[in-house]
Structure formats: structure tokens, C-alpha cells
Coordinates of C-alpha atoms in Angstrom, one line a residue:
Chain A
X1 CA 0.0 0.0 0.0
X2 CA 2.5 2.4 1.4
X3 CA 5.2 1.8 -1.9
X4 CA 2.2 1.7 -3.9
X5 CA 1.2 5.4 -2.7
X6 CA 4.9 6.5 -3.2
X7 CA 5.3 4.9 -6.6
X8 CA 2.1 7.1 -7.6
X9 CA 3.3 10.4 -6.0
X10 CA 6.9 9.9 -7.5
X11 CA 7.3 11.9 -10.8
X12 CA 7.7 10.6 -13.6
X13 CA 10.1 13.1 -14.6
X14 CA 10.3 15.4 -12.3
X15 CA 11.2 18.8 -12.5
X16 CA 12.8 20.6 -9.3
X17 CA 12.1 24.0 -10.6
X18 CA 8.3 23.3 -11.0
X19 CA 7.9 21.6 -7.7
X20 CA 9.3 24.3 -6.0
X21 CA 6.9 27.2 -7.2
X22 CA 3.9 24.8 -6.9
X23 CA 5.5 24.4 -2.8
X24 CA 6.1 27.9 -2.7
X25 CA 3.1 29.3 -4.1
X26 CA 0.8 26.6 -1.8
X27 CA 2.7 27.8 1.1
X28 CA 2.1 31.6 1.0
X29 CA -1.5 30.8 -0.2
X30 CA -1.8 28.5 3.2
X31 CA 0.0 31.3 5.2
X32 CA -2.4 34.0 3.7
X33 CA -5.6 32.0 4.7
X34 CA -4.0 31.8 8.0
X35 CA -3.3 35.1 8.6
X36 CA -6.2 37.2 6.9
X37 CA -8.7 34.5 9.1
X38 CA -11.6 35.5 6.8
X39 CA -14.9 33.3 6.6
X40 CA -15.2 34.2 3.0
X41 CA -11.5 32.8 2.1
X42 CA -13.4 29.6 2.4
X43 CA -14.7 29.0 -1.0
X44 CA -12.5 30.3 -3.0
X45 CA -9.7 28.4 -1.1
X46 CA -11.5 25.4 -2.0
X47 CA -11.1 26.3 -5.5
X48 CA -7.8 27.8 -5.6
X49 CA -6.7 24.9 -3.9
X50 CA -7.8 22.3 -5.8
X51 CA -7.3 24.0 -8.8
X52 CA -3.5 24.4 -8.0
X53 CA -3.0 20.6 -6.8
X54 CA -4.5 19.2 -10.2
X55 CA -2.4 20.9 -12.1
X56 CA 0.4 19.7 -9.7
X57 CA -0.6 15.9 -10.3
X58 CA -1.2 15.7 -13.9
X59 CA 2.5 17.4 -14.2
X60 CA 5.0 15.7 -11.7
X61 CA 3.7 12.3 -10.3
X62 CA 2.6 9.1 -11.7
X63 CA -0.3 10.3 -13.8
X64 CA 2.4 12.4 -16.0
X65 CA 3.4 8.3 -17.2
X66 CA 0.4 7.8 -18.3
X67 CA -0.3 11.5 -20.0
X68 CA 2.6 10.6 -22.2
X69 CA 1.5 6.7 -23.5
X70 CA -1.9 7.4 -23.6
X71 CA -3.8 9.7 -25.5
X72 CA -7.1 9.9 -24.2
X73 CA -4.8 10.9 -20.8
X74 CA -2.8 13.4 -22.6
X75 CA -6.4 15.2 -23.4
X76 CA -7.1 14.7 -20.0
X77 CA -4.4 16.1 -18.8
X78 CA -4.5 19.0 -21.4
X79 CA -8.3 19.6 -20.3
X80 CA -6.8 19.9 -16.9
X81 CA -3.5 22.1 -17.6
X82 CA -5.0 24.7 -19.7
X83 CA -9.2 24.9 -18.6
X84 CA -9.9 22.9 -15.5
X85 CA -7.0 24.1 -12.6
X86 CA -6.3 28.0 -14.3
X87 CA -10.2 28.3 -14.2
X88 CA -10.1 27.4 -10.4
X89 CA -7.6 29.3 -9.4
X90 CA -8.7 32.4 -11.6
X91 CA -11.8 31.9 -10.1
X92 CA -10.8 32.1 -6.6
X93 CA -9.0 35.4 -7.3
X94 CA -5.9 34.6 -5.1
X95 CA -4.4 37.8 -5.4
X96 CA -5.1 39.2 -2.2
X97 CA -4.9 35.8 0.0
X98 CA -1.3 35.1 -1.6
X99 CA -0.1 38.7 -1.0
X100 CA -1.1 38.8 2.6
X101 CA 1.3 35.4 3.1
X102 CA 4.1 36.6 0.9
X103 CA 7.1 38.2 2.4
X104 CA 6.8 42.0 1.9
X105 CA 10.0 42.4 0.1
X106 CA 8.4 39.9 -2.4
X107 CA 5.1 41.4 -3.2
X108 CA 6.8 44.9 -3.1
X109 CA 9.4 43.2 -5.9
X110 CA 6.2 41.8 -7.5
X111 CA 4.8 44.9 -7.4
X112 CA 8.0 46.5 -9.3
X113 CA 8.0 44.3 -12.3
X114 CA 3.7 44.5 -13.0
X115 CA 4.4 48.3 -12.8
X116 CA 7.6 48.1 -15.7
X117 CA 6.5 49.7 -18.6
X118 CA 7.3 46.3 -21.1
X119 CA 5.7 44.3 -18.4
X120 CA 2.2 46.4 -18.1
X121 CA 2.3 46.4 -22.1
X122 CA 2.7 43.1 -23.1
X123 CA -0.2 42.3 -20.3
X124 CA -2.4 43.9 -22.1
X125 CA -1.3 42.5 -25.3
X126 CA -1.5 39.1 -24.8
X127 CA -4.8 39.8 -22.6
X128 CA -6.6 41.7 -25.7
X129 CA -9.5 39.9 -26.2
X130 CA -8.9 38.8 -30.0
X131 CA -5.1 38.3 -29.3
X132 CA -6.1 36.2 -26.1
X133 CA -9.0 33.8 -27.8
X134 CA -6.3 33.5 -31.0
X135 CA -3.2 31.8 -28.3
X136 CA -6.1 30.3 -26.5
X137 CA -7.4 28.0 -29.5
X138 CA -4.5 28.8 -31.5
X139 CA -1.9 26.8 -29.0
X140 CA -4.6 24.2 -29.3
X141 CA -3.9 23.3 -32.6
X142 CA -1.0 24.0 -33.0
X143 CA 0.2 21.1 -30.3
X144 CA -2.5 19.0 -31.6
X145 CA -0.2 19.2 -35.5
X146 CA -0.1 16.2 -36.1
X147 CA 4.0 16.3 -36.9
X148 CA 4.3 18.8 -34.6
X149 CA 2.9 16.3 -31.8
X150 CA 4.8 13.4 -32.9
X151 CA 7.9 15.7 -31.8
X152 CA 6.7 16.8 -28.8
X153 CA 5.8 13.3 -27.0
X154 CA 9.4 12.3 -28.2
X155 CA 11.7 14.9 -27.3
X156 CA 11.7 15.5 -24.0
X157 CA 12.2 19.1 -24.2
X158 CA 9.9 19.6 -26.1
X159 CA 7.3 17.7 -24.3
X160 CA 7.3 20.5 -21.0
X161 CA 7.5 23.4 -23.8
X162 CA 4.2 22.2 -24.7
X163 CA 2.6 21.5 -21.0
X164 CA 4.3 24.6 -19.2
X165 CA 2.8 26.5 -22.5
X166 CA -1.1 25.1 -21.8
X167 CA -0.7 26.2 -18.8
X168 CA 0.5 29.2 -18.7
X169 CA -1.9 30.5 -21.3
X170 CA -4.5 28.7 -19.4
X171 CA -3.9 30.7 -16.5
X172 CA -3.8 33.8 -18.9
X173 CA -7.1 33.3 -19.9
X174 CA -8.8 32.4 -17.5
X175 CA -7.6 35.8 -14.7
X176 CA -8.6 37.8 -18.2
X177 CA -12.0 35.7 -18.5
X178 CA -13.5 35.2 -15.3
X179 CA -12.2 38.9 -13.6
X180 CA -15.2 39.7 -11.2
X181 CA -14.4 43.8 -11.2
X182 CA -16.4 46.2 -12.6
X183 CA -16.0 46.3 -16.1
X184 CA -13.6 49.4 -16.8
X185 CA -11.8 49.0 -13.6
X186 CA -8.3 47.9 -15.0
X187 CA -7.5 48.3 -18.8
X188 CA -7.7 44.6 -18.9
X189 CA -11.2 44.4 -17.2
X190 CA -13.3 44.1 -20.6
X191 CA -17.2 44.3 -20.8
X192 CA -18.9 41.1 -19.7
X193 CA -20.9 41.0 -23.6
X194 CA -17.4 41.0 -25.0
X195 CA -16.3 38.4 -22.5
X196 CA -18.9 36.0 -23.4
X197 CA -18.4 36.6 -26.9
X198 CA -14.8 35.5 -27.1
X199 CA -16.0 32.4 -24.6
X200 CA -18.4 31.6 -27.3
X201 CA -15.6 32.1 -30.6
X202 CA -13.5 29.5 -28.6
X203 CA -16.2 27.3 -28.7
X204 CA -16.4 25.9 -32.5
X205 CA -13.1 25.6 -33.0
X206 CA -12.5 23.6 -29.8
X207 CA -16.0 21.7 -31.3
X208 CA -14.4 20.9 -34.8
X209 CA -10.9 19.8 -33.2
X210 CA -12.5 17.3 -31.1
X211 CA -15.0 16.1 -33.2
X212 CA -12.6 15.6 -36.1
X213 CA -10.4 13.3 -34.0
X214 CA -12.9 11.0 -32.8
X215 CA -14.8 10.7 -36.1
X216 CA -11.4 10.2 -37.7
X217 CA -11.5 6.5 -38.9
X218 CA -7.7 6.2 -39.3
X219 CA -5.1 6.8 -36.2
X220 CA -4.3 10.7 -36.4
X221 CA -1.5 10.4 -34.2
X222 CA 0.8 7.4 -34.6
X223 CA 3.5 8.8 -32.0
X224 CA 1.4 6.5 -29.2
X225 CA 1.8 3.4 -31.4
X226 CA 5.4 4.3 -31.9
X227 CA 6.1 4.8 -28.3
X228 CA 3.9 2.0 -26.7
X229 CA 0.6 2.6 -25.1
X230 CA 1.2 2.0 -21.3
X231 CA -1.5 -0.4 -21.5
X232 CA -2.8 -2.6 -24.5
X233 CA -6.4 -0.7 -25.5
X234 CA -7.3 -0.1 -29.3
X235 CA -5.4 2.7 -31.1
X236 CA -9.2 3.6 -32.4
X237 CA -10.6 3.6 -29.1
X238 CA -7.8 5.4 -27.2
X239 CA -8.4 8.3 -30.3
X240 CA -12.1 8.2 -30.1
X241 CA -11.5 8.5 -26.2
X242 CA -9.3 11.5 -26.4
X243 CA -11.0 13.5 -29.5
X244 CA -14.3 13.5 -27.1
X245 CA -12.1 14.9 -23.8
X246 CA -10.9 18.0 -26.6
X247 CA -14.8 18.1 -27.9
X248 CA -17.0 18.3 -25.1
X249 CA -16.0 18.9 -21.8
X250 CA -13.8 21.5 -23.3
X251 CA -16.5 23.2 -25.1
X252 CA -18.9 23.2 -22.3
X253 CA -16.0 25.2 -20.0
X254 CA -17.5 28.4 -22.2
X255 CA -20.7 27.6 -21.1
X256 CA -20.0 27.6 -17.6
X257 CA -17.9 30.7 -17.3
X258 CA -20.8 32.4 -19.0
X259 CA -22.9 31.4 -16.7
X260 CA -20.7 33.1 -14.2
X261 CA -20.1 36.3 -15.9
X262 CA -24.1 36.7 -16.0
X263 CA -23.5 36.6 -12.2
X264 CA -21.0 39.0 -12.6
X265 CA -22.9 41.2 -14.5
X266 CA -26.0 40.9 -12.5
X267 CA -24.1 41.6 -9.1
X268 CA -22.6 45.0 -10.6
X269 CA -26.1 45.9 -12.0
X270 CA -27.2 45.0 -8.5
X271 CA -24.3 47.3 -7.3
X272 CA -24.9 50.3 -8.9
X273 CA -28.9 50.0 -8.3
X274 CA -27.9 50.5 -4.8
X275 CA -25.5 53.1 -5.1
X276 CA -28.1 55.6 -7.3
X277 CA -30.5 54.6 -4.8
X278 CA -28.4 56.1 -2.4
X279 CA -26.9 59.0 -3.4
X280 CA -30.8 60.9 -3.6
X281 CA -31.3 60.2 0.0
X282 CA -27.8 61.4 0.8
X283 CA -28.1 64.5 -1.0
X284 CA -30.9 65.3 0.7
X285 CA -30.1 64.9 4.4
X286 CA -28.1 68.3 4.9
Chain B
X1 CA -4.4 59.2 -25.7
X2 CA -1.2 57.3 -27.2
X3 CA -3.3 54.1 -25.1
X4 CA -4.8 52.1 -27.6
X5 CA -2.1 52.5 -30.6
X6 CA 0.2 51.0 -28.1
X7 CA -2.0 47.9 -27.5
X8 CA -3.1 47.1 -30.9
X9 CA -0.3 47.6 -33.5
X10 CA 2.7 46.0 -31.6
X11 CA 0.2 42.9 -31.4
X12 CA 0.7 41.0 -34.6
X13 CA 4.8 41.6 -34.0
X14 CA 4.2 39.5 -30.9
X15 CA 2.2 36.6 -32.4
X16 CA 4.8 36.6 -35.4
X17 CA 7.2 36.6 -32.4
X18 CA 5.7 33.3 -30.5
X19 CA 5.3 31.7 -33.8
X20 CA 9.1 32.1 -34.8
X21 CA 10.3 31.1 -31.5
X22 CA 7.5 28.1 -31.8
X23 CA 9.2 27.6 -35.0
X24 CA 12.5 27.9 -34.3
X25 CA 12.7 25.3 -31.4
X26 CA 10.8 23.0 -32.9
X27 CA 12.2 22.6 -36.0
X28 CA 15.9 22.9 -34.7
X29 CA 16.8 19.7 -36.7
X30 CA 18.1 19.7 -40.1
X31 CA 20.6 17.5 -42.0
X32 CA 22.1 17.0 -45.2
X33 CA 21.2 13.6 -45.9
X34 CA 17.4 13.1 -46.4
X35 CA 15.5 10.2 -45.0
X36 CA 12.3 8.9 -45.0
X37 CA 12.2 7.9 -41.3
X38 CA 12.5 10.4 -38.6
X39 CA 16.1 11.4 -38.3
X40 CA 16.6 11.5 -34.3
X41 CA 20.3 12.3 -34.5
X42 CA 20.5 14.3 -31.3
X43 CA 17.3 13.9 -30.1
X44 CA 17.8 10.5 -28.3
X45 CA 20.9 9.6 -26.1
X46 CA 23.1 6.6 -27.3
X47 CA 22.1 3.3 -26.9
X48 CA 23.1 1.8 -23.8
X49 CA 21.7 -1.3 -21.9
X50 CA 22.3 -4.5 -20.1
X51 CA 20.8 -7.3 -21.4
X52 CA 20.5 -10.9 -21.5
X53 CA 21.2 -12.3 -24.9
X54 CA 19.7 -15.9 -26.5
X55 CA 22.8 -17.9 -24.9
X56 CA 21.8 -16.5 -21.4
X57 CA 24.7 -14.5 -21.6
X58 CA 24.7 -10.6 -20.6
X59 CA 25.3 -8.4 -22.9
X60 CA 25.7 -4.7 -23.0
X61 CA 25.3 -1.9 -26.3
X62 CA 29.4 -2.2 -26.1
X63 CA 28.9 -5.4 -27.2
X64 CA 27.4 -4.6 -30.9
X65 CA 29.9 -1.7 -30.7
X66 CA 31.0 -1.2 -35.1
X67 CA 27.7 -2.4 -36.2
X68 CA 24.6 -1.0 -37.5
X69 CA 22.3 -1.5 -35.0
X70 CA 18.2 -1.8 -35.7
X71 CA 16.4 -2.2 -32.6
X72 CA 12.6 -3.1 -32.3
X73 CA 10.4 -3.8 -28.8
X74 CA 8.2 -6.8 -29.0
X75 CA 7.2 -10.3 -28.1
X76 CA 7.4 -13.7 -29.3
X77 CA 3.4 -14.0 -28.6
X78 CA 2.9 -11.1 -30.8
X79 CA 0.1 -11.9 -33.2
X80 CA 0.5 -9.5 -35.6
X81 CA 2.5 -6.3 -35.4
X82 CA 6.1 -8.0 -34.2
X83 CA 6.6 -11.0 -37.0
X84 CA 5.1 -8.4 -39.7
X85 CA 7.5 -6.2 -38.5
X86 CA 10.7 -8.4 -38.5
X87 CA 9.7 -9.6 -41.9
X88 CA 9.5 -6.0 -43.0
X89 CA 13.3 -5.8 -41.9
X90 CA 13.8 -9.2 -42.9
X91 CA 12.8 -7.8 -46.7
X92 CA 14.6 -4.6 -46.1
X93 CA 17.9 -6.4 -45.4
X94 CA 17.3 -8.3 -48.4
X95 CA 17.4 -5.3 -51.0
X96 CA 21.0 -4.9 -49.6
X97 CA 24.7 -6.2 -50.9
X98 CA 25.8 -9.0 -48.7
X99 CA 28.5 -7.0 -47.4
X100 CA 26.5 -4.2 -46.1
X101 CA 24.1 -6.5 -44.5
X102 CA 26.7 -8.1 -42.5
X103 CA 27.3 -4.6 -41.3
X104 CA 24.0 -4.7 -39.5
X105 CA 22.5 -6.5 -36.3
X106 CA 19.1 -6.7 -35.4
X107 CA 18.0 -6.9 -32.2
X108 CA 14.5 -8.0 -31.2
X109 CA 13.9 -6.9 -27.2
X110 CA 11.3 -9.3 -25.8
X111 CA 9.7 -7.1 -23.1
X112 CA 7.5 -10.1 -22.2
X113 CA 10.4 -12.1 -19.8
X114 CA 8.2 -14.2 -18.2
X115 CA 6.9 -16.2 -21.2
X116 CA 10.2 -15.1 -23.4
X117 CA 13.2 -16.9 -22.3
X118 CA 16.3 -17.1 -24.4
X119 CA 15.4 -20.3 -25.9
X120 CA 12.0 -19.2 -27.0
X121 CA 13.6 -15.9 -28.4
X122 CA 16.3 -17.8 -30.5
X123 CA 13.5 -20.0 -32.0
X124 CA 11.4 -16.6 -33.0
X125 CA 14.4 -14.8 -33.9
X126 CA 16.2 -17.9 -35.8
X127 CA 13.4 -18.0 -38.3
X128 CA 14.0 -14.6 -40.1
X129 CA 18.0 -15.3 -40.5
X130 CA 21.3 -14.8 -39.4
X131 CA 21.6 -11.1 -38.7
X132 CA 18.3 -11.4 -36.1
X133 CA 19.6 -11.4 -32.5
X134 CA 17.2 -11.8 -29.2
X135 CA 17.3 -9.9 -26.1
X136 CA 15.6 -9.6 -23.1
X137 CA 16.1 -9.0 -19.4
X138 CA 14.8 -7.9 -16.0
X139 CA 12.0 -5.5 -15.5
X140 CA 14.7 -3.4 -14.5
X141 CA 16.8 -3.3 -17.0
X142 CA 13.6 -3.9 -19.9
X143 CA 12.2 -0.4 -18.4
X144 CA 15.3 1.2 -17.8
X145 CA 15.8 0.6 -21.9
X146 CA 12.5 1.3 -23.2
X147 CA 12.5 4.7 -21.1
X148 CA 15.7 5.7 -22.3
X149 CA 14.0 6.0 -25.6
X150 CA 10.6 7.4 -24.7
X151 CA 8.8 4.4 -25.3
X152 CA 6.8 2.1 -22.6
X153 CA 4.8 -0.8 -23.0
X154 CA 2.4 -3.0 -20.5
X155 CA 0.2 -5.9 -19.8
X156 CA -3.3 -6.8 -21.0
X157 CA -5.2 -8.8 -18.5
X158 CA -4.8 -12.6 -19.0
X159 CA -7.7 -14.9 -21.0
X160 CA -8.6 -18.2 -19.5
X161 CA -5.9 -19.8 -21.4
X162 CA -3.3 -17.1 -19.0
X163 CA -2.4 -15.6 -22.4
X164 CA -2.5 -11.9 -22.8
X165 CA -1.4 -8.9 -25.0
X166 CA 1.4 -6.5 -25.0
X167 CA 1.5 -2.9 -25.4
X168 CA 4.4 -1.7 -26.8
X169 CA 6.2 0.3 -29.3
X170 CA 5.7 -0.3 -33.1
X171 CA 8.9 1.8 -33.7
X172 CA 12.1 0.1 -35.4
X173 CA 14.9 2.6 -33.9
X174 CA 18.3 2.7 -35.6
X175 CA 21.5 3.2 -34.4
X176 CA 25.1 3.8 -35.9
X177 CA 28.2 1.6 -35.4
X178 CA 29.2 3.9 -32.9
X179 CA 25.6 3.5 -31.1
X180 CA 24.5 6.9 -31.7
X181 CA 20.6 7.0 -32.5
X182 CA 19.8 8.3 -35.9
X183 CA 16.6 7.0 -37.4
X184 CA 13.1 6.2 -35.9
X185 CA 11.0 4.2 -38.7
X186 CA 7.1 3.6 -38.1
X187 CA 4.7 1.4 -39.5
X188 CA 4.0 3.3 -42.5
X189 CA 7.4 3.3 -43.6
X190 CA 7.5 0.4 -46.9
X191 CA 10.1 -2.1 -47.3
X192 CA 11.8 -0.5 -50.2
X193 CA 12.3 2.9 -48.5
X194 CA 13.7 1.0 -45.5
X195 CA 16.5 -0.4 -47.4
X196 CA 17.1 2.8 -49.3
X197 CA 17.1 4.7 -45.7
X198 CA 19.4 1.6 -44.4
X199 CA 22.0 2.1 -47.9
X200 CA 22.0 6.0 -46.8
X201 CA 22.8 5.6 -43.6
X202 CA 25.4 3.0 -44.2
X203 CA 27.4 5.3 -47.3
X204 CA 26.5 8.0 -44.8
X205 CA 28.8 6.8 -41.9
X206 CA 31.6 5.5 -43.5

């Protein structure tokens, strides 16, 4: 039992690097909660937590094995990496929470580089809505090239370009998508119409991606025959398997998050309501 | 009011940007001699295992040290892809001049020890011709090999009869005399181009 649990939580090829931000950023998010004591840190801790330790599984222990000689579990781990654990964490809008357990000279440093110029401007370049939904379905594809896959599942370079790349942009999407501010309030805080709209573009291609891999009566990747499947299931199925991870549960993220921007947007409608009710009654009182 | 130029125009630089560097790193491998398999020169270490060979004997990658080496995971249950795919060599080698093929060893790695012991190997191996050779070894060592290369392979559950099925990888690999990986062949790859990949390689080297 007990090797059993450490053969499973062992990496597969593990990266020390990684580990240690996933440690260090779990540590000042535990040391936030801690110290802020808040009721409503509950939730989103949930989330942020869970979201964070997903991402930490499919990537660096045993699961990683079966990511790479499987393909149904490399879409699986994709669906994870680049929708499931950034829209957690985006979710639970950590910002504060991990601030509050940071050291100070850390978030003042943090601080530092979001305010350099190159920084502030490629932020808002890569967070432009068309720009953002293009890297977002675009870096979809282009992993899913066929040639282009075969080299990433064999080199092993290549192979955490493409994983530390889904996630990253996952994470980029998500804080730009699911950003429960009033509209306006950063340059990056779009309209919630607009938001949905670029939730909904992402949707077909995502649709036709999956769909055309498992409806594809031939293998579309032969790199999992070529390395060995980690254990003996169909090539057929295994496709079929992983086309339907890329088509549906993918597509039906959008629908989600736009169910939660309607939130959004009916909680700031709510908002100002209150505040124009408001101001009369103060206005009057003198 | 300078705002929004900022933001727009500098955007399509930065997608030409990521697609370059995409490019770029991707596509780093380029040689003069074109073949129709995947030229891994550089890609994959050296070959390097320890093995037992058909006499019980170990044997290490020193051993086939000078030799062309083409290497291919399988086992002697296999029912279809490992004896199509050692005839397929089997033909390849035959499109060659006697003294080239003698330049070449192939090895067949049984990752199935447990029903594939030496004797069983050099029975499978002994009916496609001299230049076959049969290896296997411990889990150890039989992971320790197919990981080297980024390949893995596993076990189905058994039938009734306790037989059961293999996964593992359909690749033939190739290596040079001085055990340096340079080609990876798939299935789709035919006999003739093979051969003509296996001439290249060998007027390549010398």
C-alpha cells in the first residue's frame, strides 16, 4: 500500500524548478488564509486549492506516465493544464490571500515588475480579447499538428514546452475571462458582452478539433503506437477517447464561465442600483 | 491618448514573435542527408543497456559496438505487429549487398520475460535469419531501456488460457556503429524505402 502510494506520488520526470513554485506558491496561499482568518477565504480556497493541486498531479507524479502513453490521458491532462486548474484558481482570485502570506519584500518586488513599462504592455497585449481567444485556440492546434505532436511526445524538451505552455496561457485566460471587477476597472477588465463573446468564438473551433479526432477513422497520431501505449487498449478507441475529452468537456468550459459572468454582471447591476438609490437620500439629508 | 495605438499595432509583432520562437525550437533539426524515417540524430541519447542475450549471456550496447544496430520492442506471442514487422526488416535487409548486410544487427527486445526466455527468443528470432539477435532481461533493466528512448509498453489482462497482450512500441529505432541514434522508422514506412534509408545511412557513416 504504502510503496504503492509512493510509486504514484513519485514523478515521472520530475522537475525541481516546478515543484518548488507549486510548494512555494501553496505555502504563501496557506500562510495568507492563516493570517487574513476571513470566513469568506473559504470558498475560493477550496477552488484555488484544488485547482493548484491538479495541475500539480497531472505534471509531476505518476499520472504524468500515463499523460505521455496514452492519448485519451494526454487530453485529459490538457483539459486539466489549460481549462480545468487555471479556471479554479482564476476563479478564486488569489491575489489578495497570496499577498497577505508573501514576504513583503516579495510582493513589493512583484509589485516593481507589474508596474515596468514592457511588463504592463505586453499584459495587455496578450490579454486583448482577440489576441487572447487567437493563443487560446490557436496553441490548441498547434500542439494537436499532427508532426508537430509526434515531436513533442518524443523529445523531452519539447514535451514540457508544450505542457508549461497550456498552462501558462491557461492561467492567462482564465484571470482575463473570469475577472469579477467592474468592467472598466483595469484596462484589462473588458465588458462582460465581449467576455462572453470571445467564450463563445473559442467554442467551434474547440468543437471541430475534437470532433474531427474522434470521427477520424484512421489513427491521427501514430507517435502512441510508436512509443507503446502504457497499457494494450485499441489505437481507435484510445483516439475516439481523447477526440471527445478535446470536444465536449472542453467546449462546455465556455458555457460555464458564462454562466458566471451573468453573475458577474448581474451583481454590478445589482451594485450600482444600490448606489443611485443612495446618493438621492444622501443629497438630501443636509 | 497614445493608449490604444500602443496595444493594438505591436500585437501582430508578438504573435509573429511566438510563432518564430514556436518555430524555431521546434524545427531545430536539419541534415544534409534526407530520409524517409524520422532522423533522431541528437534527439535521443546513445544506446546503452544491459541485457540478456539468447545464450543466457549478458550483454551490454558495447557489445554490438561497429555495427549498424536496428532495434525493435516486442514479443514472441505477438500476433501481428512484431513478425510483420521483423519480416518487413527481414525484406529490407534483403534489398542490400551482402556486405552491407553483414554490417548490420538486429536486435528483437522481448519485453514479455516471463513467457520469453532465451530459448523461445532464439527459436522466434532464428526464423528470419542470421543477422536477427534476441534480447531480453529484467524489468529493471527492460524499463530502464524502453524509457531511455521514450517508449513504454504493459500488460493486458490474461484470457482463460493465461495468455494476454502487450502494449508496446511499433517503432524500429536505428542506431550507428558507434551507437549513436539516428533514425526512428514507423509502420507506414514500406520495405523499399527502408532499405534505401538503411543504404544511406550505411554510405553516410563511413
Amino acid at each position: 500500500m504504502l510503496t504503492e502510494i509512493a510509486r504514484w506520488a513519485t514523478p515521472w520526470e520530475p522537475i525541481p524548478w516546478l515543484i518548488t513554485i507549486f510548494a512555494v506558491v501553496a505555502a504563501f496561499y496557506i500562510h495568507g488564509l492563516a493570517r487574513r482568518r476571513r470566513a469568506r477565504d473559504i470558498v475560493p480556497a477550496f477552488a484555488f486549492l484544488v485547482g493548484l493541486a491538479s495541475m500539480y498531479i497531472v505534471m509531476q507524479t505518476h499520472v504524468d506516465y500515463y499523460a505521455q502513453y496514452m492519448f485519451f490521458i494526454h487530453r485529459a491532462q490538457h483539459l486539466i493544464l489549460h481549462h480545468l486548474g487555471p479556471f479554479l484558481i482564476a476563479l478564486s482570485m488569489p491575489t489578495a490571500v497570496l499577498a497577505a502570506g508573501a514576504p513583503g519584500w516579495l510582493n513589493a518586488g512583484m509589485q516593481w515588475l507589474a508596474d515596468l513599462p514592457p511588463v504592463v504592455w505586453l499584459y495587455r497585449v496578450v490579454q486583448h480579447p482577440v489576441i487572447g481567444a487567437l493563443l487560446f485556440v490557436g496553441l490548441i492546434a498547434f500542439w494537436l499538428t499532427p508532426s508537430i505532436h509526434f515531436t513533442a511526445m518524443l523529445s523531452a524538451r519539447d514535451y514540457w514546452l508544450m505542457n508549461l505552455s497550456m498552462a501558462v496561457d491557461g492561467l492567462l485566460f482564465w484571470w482575463f475571462m473570469l475577472d469579477a471587477r467592474r468592467p472598466g476597472a483595469t484596462p484589462t477588465t473588458y465588458s462582460i458582452g465581449l467576455r462572453i463573446l470571445v467564450l463563445w468564438a473559442v467554442m467551434p473551433p474547440q468543437i471541430a478539433m475534437g470532433a474531427y479526432i474522434a470521427l477520424a477513422p484512421d489513427t491521427v497520431y501514430d507517435v502512441y503506437a510508436v512509443c507503446g501505449r502504457a497499457f494494450p487498449i485499441s489505437p481507435i478507441v484510445d483516439q475516439q477517447l481523447g477526440g471527445l475529452i478535446t470536444w465536449i468537456p472542453a467546449a462546455m468550459m465556455s458555457v460555464v464561465a458564462t454562466l458566471i459572468l451573468l453573475r458577474f454582471g448581474f451583481a454590478h447591476e445589482r451594485q450600482r442600483t444600490r448606489q443611485t438609490n443612495h446618493t438621492p437620500s444622501t443629497d438630501q439629508s443636509p | 491618448m497614445m493608449m490604444p495605438k500602443i496595444t493594438r499595432c505591436p500585437a501582430t509583432v508578438l504573435v509573429a514573435a511566438l510563432t518564430v520562437v514556436l518555430a524555431v525550437a521546434l524545427g531545430g533539426c536539419s541534415s544534409d542527408v534526407e530520409y524517409t524515417a524520422h532522423d533522431i540524430k541528437g534527439v535521443m541519447p546513445n544506446l546503452a543497456f544491459t541485457l540478456t542475450n539468447e545464450q543466457g549471456e549478458t550483454v551490454t550496447a558495447d557489445d554490438y559496438n561497429g555495427q549498424l544496430k536496428v532495434l525493435f520492442f516486442g514479443y514472441t506471442n505477438c500476433p501481428d505487429i512484431c513478425p510483420a514487422t521483423m519480416a518487413r526488416i527481414r525484406a529490407a535487409l534483403g534489398g542490400l549487398e551482402p556486405k552491407q548486410r553483414k554490417a548490420i544487427d538486429v536486435l528483437f527486445v522481448s519485453v514479455d520475460p516471463k513467457r520469453d526466455t532465451p530459448d523461445k527468443i532464439a527459436r522466434f528470432t532464428a526464423s528470419f535469419g542470421p543477422r536477427f539477435a534476441g534480447l531480453t532481461g529484467s524489468q529493471e533493466q527492460l524499463k530502464t531501456l524502453s524509457r531511455r528512448y521514450r517508449t513504454t509498453y504493459g500488460y493486458g489482462e490474461p484470457n482463460d488460457n493465461g495468455f494476454y497482450l502487450v502494449s508496446h512500441s511499433s517503432a524500429i529505432f536505428v542506431f550507428d556503429a558507434q551507437g549513436r541514434a539516428r533514425l526512428l522508422v514507423n509502420q507506414n514506412e514500406s520495405v523499399d524505402e527502408l532499405t534505401q534509408d538503411l543504404k544511406k545511412l550505411l554510405a553516410n557513416i563511413r
